[in-house]
CSV table of C-alpha atoms in Angstrom, one decimal:
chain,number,residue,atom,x,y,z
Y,1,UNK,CA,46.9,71.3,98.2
Y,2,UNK,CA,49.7,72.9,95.8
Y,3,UNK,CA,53.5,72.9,97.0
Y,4,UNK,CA,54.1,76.7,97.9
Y,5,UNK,CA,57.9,76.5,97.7
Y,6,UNK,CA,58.3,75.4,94.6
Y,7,UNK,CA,61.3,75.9,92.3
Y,8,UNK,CA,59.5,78.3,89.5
Y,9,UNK,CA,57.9,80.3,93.3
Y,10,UNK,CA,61.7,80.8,94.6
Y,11,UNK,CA,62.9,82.3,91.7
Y,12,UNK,CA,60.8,84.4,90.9
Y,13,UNK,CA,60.4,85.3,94.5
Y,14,UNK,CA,63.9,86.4,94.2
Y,15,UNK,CA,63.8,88.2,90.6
Y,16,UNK,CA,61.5,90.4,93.1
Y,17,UNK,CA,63.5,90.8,95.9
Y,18,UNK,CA,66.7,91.3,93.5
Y,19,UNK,CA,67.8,95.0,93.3
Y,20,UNK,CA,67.9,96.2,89.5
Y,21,UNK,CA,70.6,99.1,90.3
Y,22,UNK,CA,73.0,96.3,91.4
Y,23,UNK,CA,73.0,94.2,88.0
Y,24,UNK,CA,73.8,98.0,86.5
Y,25,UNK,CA,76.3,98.5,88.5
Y,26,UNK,CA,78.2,95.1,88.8
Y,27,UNK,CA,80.2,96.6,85.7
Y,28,UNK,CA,82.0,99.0,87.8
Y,29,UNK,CA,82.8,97.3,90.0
Y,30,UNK,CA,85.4,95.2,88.3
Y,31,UNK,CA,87.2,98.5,87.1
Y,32,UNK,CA,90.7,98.8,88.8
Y,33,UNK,CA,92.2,102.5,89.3
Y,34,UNK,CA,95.6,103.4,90.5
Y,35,UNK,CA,93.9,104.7,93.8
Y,36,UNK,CA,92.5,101.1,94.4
Y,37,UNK,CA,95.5,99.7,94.4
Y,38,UNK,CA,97.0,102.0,97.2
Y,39,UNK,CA,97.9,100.7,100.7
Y,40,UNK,CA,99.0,102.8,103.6
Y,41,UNK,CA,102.3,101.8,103.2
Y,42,UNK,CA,102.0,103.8,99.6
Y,43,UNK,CA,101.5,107.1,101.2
Y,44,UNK,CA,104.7,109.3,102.1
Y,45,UNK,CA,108.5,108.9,100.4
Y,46,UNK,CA,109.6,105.4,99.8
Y,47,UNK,CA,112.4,103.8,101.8
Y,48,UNK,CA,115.7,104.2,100.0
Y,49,UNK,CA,117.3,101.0,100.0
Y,50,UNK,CA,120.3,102.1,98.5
Y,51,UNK,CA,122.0,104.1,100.3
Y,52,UNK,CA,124.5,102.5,102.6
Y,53,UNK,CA,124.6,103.1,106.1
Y,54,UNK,CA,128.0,103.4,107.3
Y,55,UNK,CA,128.8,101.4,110.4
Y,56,UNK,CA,130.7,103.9,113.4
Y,57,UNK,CA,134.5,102.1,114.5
Y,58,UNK,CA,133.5,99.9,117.3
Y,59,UNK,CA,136.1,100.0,120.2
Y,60,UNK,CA,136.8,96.6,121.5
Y,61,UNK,CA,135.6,96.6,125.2
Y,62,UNK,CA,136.7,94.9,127.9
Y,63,UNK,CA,133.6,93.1,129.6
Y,64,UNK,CA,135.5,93.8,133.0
Y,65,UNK,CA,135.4,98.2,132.7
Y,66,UNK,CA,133.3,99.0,135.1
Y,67,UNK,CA,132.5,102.5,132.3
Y,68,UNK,CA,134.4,103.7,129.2
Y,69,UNK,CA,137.4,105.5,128.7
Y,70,UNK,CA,135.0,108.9,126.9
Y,71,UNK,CA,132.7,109.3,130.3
Y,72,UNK,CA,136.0,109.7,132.6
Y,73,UNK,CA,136.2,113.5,132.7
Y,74,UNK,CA,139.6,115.1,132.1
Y,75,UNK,CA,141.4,117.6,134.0
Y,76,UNK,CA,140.3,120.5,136.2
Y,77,UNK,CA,137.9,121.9,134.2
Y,78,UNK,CA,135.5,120.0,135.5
Y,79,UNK,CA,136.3,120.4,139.2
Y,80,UNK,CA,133.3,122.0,140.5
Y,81,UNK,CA,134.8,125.7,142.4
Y,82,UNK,CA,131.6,125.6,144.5
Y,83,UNK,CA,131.8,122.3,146.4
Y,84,UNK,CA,132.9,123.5,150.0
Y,85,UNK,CA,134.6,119.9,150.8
Y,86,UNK,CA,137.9,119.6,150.9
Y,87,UNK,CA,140.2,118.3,148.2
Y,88,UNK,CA,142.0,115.3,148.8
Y,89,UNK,CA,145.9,115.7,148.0
């Protein structure tokens, strides 16, 4: 009885089974556009590096202030008129 799976039976059993429209096509697909080389991070303005951010003048704080000096309100003008307790003198 004769070998079935021989090496002259596999490959021609898979010239058959190969798809002729992807040996055409295999050119293409080495062909790099622009758009194929896009990431998300490409979409949208870029990040401007260049412009420097100008750090705000830092107070020095003392660890022990229980809040800061700019959320102690100043004066009468924010006395509420419409609280009915008394004010302390």
């Amino acid at each position: 009885m004769e070998a079935v799976w021989t090496r002259e039976n596999i490959r021609s059993l898979q010239n058959l089974l190969r798809d002729p429209e992807l040996e055409d096509n295999s050119d293409q697909d080495d062909v790099i556009t622009p758009m194929s080389k896009m990431k998300p991070g490409d979409i949208g303005p870029k990040c401007r590096s260049e412009v420097k951010k100008e750090k705000p003048n830092v107070k020095q704080k003392n660890p022990d202030d229980i809040w800061d000096i700019d959320e102690i309100p100043e004066g009468t003008q924010h006395e509420d008129i419409y609280d009915p307790r008394p004010q302390p003198k």
